mmCIF file of C-alpha atoms and ligand atoms in Angstrom:
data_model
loop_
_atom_site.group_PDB
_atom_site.id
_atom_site.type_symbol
_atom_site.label_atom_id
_atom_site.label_comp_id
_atom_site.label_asym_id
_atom_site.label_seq_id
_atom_site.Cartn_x
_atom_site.Cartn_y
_atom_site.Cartn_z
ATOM 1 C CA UNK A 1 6.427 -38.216 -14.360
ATOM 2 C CA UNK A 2 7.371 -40.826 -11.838
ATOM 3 C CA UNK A 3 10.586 -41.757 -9.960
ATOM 4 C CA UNK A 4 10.995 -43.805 -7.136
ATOM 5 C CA UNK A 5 13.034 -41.787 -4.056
ATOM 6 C CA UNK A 6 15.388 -43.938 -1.574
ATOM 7 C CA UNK A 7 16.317 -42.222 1.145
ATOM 8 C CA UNK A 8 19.533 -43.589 3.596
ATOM 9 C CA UNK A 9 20.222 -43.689 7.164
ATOM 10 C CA UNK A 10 23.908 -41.804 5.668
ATOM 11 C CA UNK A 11 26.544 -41.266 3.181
ATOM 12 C CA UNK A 12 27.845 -44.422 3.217
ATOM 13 C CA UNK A 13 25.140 -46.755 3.282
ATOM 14 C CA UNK A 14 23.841 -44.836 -0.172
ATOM 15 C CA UNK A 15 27.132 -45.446 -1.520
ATOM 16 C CA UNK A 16 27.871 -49.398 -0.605
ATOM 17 C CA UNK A 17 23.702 -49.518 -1.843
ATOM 18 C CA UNK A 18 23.952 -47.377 -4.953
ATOM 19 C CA UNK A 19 27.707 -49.371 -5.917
ATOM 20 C CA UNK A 20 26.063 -53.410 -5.442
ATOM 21 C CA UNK A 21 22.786 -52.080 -7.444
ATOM 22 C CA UNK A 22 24.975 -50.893 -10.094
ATOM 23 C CA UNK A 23 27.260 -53.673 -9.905
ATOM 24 C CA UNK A 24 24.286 -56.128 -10.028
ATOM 25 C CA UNK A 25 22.812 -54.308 -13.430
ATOM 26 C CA UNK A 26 26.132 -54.027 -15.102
ATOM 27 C CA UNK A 27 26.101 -58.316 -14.160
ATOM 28 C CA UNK A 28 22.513 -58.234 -15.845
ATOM 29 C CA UNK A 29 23.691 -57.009 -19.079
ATOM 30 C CA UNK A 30 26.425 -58.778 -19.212
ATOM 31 C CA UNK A 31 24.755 -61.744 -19.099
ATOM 32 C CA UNK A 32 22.707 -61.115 -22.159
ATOM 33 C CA UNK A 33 25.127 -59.121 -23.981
ATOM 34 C CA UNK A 34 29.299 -59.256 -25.218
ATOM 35 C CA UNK A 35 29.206 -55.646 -23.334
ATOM 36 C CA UNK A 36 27.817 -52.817 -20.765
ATOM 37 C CA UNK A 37 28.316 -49.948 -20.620
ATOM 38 C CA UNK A 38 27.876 -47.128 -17.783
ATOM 39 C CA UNK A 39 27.757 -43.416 -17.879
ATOM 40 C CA UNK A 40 28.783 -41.319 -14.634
ATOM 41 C CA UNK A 41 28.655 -38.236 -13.215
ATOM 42 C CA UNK A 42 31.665 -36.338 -12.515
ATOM 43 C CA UNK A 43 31.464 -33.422 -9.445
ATOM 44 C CA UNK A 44 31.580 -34.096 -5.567
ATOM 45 C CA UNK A 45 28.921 -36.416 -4.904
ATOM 46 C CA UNK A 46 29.829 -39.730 -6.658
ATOM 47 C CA UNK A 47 33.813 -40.259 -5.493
ATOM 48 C CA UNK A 48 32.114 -42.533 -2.417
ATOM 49 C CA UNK A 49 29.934 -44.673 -4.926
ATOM 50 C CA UNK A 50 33.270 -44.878 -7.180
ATOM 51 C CA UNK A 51 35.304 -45.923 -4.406
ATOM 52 C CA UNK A 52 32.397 -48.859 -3.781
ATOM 53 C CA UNK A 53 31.916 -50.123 -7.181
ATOM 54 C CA UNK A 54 35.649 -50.058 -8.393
ATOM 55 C CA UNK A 55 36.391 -53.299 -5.566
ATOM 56 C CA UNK A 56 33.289 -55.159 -6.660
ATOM 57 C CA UNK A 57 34.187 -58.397 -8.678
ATOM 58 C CA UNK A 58 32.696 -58.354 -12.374
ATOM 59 C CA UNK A 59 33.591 -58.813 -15.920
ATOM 60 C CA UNK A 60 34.859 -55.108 -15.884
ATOM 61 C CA UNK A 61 36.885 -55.980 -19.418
ATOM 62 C CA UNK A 62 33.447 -55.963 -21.262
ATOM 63 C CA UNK A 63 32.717 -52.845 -19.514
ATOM 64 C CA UNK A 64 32.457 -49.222 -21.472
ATOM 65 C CA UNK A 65 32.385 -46.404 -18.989
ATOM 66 C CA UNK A 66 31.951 -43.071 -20.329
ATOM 67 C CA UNK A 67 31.270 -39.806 -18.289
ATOM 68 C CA UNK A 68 27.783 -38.073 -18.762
ATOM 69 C CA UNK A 69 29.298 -34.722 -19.093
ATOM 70 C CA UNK A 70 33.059 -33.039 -19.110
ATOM 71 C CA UNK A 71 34.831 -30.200 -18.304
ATOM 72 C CA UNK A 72 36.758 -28.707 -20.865
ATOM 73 C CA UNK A 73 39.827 -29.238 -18.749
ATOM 74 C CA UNK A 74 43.078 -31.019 -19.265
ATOM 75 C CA UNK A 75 43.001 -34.575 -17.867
ATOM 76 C CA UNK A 76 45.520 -33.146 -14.581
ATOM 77 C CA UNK A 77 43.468 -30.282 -13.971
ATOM 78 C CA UNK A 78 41.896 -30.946 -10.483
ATOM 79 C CA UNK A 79 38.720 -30.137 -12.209
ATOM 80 C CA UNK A 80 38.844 -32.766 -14.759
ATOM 81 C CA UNK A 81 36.026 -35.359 -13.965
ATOM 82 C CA UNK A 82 38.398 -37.927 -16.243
ATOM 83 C CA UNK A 83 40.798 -37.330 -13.873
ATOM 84 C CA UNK A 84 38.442 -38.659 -11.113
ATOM 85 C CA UNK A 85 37.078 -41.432 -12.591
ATOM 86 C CA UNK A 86 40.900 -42.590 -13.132
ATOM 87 C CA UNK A 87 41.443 -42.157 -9.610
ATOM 88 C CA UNK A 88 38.186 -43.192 -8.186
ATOM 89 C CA UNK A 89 36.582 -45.274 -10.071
ATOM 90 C CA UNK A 90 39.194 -46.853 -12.934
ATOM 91 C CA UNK A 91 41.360 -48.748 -10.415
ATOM 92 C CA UNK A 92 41.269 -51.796 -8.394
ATOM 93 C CA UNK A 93 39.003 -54.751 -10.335
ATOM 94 C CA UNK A 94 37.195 -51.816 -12.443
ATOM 95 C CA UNK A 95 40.632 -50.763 -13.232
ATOM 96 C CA UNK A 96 40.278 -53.054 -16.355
ATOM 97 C CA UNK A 97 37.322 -51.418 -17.993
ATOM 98 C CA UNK A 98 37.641 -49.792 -21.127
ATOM 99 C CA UNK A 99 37.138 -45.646 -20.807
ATOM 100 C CA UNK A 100 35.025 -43.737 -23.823
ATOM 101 C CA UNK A 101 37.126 -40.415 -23.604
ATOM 102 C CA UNK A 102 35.217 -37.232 -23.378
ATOM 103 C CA UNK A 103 37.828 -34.784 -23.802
ATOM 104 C CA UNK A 104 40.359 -34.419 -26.504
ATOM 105 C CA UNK A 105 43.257 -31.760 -25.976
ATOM 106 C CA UNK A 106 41.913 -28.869 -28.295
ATOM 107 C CA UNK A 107 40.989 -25.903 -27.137
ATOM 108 C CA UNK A 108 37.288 -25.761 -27.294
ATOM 109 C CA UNK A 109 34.988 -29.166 -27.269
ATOM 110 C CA UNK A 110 33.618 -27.760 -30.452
ATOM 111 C CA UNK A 111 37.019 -29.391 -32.058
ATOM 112 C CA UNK A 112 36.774 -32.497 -30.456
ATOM 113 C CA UNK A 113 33.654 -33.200 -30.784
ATOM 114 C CA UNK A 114 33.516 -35.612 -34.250
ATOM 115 C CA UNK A 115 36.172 -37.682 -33.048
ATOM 116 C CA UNK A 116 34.586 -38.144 -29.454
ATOM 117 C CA UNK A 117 31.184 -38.713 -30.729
ATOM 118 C CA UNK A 118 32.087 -41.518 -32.660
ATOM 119 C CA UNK A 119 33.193 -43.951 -29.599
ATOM 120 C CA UNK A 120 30.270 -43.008 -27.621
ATOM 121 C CA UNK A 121 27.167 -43.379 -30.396
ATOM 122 C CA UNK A 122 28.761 -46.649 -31.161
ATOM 123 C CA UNK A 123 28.077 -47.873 -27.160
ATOM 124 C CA UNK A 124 24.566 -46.561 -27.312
ATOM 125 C CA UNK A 125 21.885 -47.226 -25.638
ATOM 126 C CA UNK A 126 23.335 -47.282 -22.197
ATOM 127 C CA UNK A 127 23.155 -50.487 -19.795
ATOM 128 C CA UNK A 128 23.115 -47.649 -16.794
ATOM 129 C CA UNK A 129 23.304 -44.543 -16.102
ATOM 130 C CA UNK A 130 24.815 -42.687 -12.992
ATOM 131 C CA UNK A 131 23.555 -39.295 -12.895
ATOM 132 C CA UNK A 132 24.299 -36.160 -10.415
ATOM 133 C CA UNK A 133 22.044 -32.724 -9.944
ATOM 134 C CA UNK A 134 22.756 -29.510 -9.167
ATOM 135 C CA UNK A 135 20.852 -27.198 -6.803
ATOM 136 C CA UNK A 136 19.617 -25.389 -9.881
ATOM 137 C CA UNK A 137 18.215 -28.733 -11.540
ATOM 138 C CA UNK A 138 20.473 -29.266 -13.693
ATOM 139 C CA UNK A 139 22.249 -32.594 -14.739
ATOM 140 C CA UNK A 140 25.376 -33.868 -16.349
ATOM 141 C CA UNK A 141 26.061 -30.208 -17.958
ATOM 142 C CA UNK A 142 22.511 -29.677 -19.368
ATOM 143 C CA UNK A 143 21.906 -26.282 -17.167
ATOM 144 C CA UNK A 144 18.963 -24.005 -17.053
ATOM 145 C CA UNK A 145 20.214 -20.510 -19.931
ATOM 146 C CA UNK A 146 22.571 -22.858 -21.118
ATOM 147 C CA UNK A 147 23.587 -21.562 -25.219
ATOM 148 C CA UNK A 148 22.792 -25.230 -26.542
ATOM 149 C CA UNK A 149 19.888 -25.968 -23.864
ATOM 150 C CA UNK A 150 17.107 -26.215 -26.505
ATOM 151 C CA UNK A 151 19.264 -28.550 -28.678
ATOM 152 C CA UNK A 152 20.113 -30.769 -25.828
ATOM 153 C CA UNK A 153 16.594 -31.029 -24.419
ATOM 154 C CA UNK A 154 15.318 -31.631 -28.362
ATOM 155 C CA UNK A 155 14.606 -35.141 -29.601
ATOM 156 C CA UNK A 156 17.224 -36.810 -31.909
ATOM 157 C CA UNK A 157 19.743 -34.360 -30.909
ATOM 158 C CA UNK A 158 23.606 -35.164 -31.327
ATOM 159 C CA UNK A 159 24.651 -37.302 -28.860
ATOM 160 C CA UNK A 160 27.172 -35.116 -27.711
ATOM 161 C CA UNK A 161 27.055 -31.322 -27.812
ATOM 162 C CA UNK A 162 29.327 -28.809 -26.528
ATOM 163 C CA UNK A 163 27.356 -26.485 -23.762
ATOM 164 C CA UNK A 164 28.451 -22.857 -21.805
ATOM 165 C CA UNK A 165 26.050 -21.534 -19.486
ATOM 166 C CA UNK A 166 25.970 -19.129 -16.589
ATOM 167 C CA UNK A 167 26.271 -21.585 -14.126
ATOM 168 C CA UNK A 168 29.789 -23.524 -15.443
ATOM 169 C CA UNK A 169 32.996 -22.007 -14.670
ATOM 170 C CA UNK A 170 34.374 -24.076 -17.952
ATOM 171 C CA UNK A 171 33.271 -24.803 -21.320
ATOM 172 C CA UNK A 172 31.406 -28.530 -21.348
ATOM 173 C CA UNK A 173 30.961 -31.263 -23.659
ATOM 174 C CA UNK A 174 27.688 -33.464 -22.485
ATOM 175 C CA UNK A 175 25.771 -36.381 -23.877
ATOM 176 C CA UNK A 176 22.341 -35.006 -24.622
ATOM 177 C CA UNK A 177 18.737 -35.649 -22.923
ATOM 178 C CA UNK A 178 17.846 -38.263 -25.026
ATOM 179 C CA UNK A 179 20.980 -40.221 -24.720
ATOM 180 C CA UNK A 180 21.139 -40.039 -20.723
ATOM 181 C CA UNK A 181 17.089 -40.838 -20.882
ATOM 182 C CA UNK A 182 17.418 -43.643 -23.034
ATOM 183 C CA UNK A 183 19.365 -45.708 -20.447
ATOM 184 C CA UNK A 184 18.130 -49.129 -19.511
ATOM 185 C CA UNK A 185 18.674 -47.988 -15.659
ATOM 186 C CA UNK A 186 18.777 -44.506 -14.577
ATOM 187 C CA UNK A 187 19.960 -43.377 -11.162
ATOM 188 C CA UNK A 188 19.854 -39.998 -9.707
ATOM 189 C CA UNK A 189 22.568 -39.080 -6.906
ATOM 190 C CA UNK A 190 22.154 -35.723 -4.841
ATOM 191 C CA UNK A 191 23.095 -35.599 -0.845
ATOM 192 C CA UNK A 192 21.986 -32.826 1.515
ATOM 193 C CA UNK A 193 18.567 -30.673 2.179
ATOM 194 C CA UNK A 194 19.370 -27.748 -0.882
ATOM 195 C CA UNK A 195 19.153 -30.770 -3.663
ATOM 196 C CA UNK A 196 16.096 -32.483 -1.811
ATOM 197 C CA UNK A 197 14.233 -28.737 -2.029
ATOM 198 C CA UNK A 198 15.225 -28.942 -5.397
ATOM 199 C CA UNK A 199 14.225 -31.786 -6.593
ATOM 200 C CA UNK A 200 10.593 -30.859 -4.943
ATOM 201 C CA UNK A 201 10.656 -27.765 -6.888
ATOM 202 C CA UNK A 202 11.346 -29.471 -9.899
ATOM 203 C CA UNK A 203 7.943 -30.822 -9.844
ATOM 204 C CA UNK A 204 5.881 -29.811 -12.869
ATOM 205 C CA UNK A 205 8.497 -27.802 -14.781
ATOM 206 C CA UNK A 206 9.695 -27.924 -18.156
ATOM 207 C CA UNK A 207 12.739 -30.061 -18.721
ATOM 208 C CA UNK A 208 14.436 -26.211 -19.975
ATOM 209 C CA UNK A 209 13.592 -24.701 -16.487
ATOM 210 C CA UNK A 210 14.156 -27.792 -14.970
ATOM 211 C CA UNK A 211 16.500 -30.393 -16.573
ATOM 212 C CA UNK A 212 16.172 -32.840 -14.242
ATOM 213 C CA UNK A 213 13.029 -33.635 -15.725
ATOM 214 C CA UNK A 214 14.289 -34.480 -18.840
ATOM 215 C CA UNK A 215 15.792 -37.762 -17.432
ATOM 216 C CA UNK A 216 13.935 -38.238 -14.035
ATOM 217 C CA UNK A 217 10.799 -40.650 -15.357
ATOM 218 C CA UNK A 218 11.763 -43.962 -13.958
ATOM 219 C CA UNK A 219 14.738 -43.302 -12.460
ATOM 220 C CA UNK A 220 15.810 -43.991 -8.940
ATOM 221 C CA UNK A 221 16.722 -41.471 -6.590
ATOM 222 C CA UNK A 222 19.288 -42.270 -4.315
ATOM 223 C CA UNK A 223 19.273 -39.274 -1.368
ATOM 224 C CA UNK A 224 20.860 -38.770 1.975
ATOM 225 C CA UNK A 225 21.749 -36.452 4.349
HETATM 226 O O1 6PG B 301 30.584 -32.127 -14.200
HETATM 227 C C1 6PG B 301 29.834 -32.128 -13.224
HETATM 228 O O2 6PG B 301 29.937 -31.355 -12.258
HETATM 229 C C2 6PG B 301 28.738 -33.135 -13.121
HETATM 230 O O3 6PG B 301 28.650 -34.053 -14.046
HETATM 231 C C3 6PG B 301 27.470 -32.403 -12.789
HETATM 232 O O4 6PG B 301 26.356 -32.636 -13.566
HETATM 233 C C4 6PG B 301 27.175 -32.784 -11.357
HETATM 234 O O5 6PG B 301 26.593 -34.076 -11.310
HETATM 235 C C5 6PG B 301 26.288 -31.787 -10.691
HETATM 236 O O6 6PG B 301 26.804 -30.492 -10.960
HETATM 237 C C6 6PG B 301 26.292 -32.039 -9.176
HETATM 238 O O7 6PG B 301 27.610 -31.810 -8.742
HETATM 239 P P1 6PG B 301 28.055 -32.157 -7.238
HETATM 240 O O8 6PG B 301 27.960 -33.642 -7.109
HETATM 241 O O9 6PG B 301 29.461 -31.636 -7.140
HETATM 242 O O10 6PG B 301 27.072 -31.436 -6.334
#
């Protein structure tokens, strides 16, 4: 297991950083492709990176952007993460990307999840990959006791499966291990001392006591105060 770790003077630099680096690998596989397409967290870390990347000047009408994980929320629930991409990161220049929904009004993500599978396997393997953690290791909504934590850790799982666990106020819909893993650029996002600890005490666990594992080889953490 081996990941590099960039730590930042603050906040800000990380973002403006972390939002050109991204910018430059979307322009990467662009160039050798018709399309890119990048996956992103929702939560409270990325809004700063979003606000970054959404001004920066690229073909953003070849780019898919899809969330790594959902809350089962409406879109105008304050804890959609659709809603803040829409008002982070899908406006300005990136305003003219093209958005792989991961919610569908039904009740539970069990019902949507046929339709919203489709769109996303068909944009699969990722160009990059945005990812958050939580203090407990988890990421996207892949969380330690999780009911579907086996299945989502498991090779060839479904792209998409719908996930409760102890530690999410809301039902979630997530794309799986192996989906988030197989992204041509992976890039970890977690601010403050809790999530550095965290990330330390991840070492040498099992992706299911550990998630963060599952997608951490090769990736780049991005950390700061
Ligand atoms: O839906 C979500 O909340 C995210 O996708 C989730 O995986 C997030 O990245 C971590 O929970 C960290 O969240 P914070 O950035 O809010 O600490």
């Amino acid at each position: 297991m081996s990941y590099k770790f960039v730590e930042y003077a603050d906040r800000e630099m990380l973002a403006l950083d972390l939002a050109n680096l991204i910018a430059g690998e979307l322009r990467t596989a662009l160039s050798q492709s018709d399309s890119a397409t990048l996956a992103v967290p929702g939560g409270t870390s990325p809004g700063p990176v979003f606000d970054d990347l959404c001004a920066v000047d690229l073909d953003w009408d070849r780019v898919n952007v899809m969330l790594t994980d959902e809350r089962w929320v409406p879109e105008d629930s304050d804890r959609s993460n659709t809603r803040l991409l829409r008002e982070r990161l899908l406006t300005d220049k990136a305003a003219a990307a093209n958005l792989l929904p991961l919610y569908a009004p039904y009740d539970t993500p069990e019902e949507g999840l046929g339709e919203l599978a489709k769109g996303i396997e068909a944009q699969l393997p990722l160009s990059v990959v945005l990812l958050g953690m939580g203090a407990d290791m988890h990421t996207a909504s892949i969380f330690p006791e999780a009911d579907k934590l086996d299945e989502a850790l498991a090779p060839n799982a479904p792209v998409l499966l719908p996930m409760r666990a102890p530690g999410a106020p809301e039902p979630r819909i997530t794309l799986s291990a192996e989906a988030l893993d197989g992204a041509m650029s992976k890039h970890i996002l977690i601010f403050g001392a809790e999530k550095r600890a965290a990330l330390e005490n991840a070492k040498g666990k099992a992706p299911k006591d550990a998630p963060i594992n599952a997608v951490l080889n090769g990736a780049t953490v991005h950390w700061a105060e």
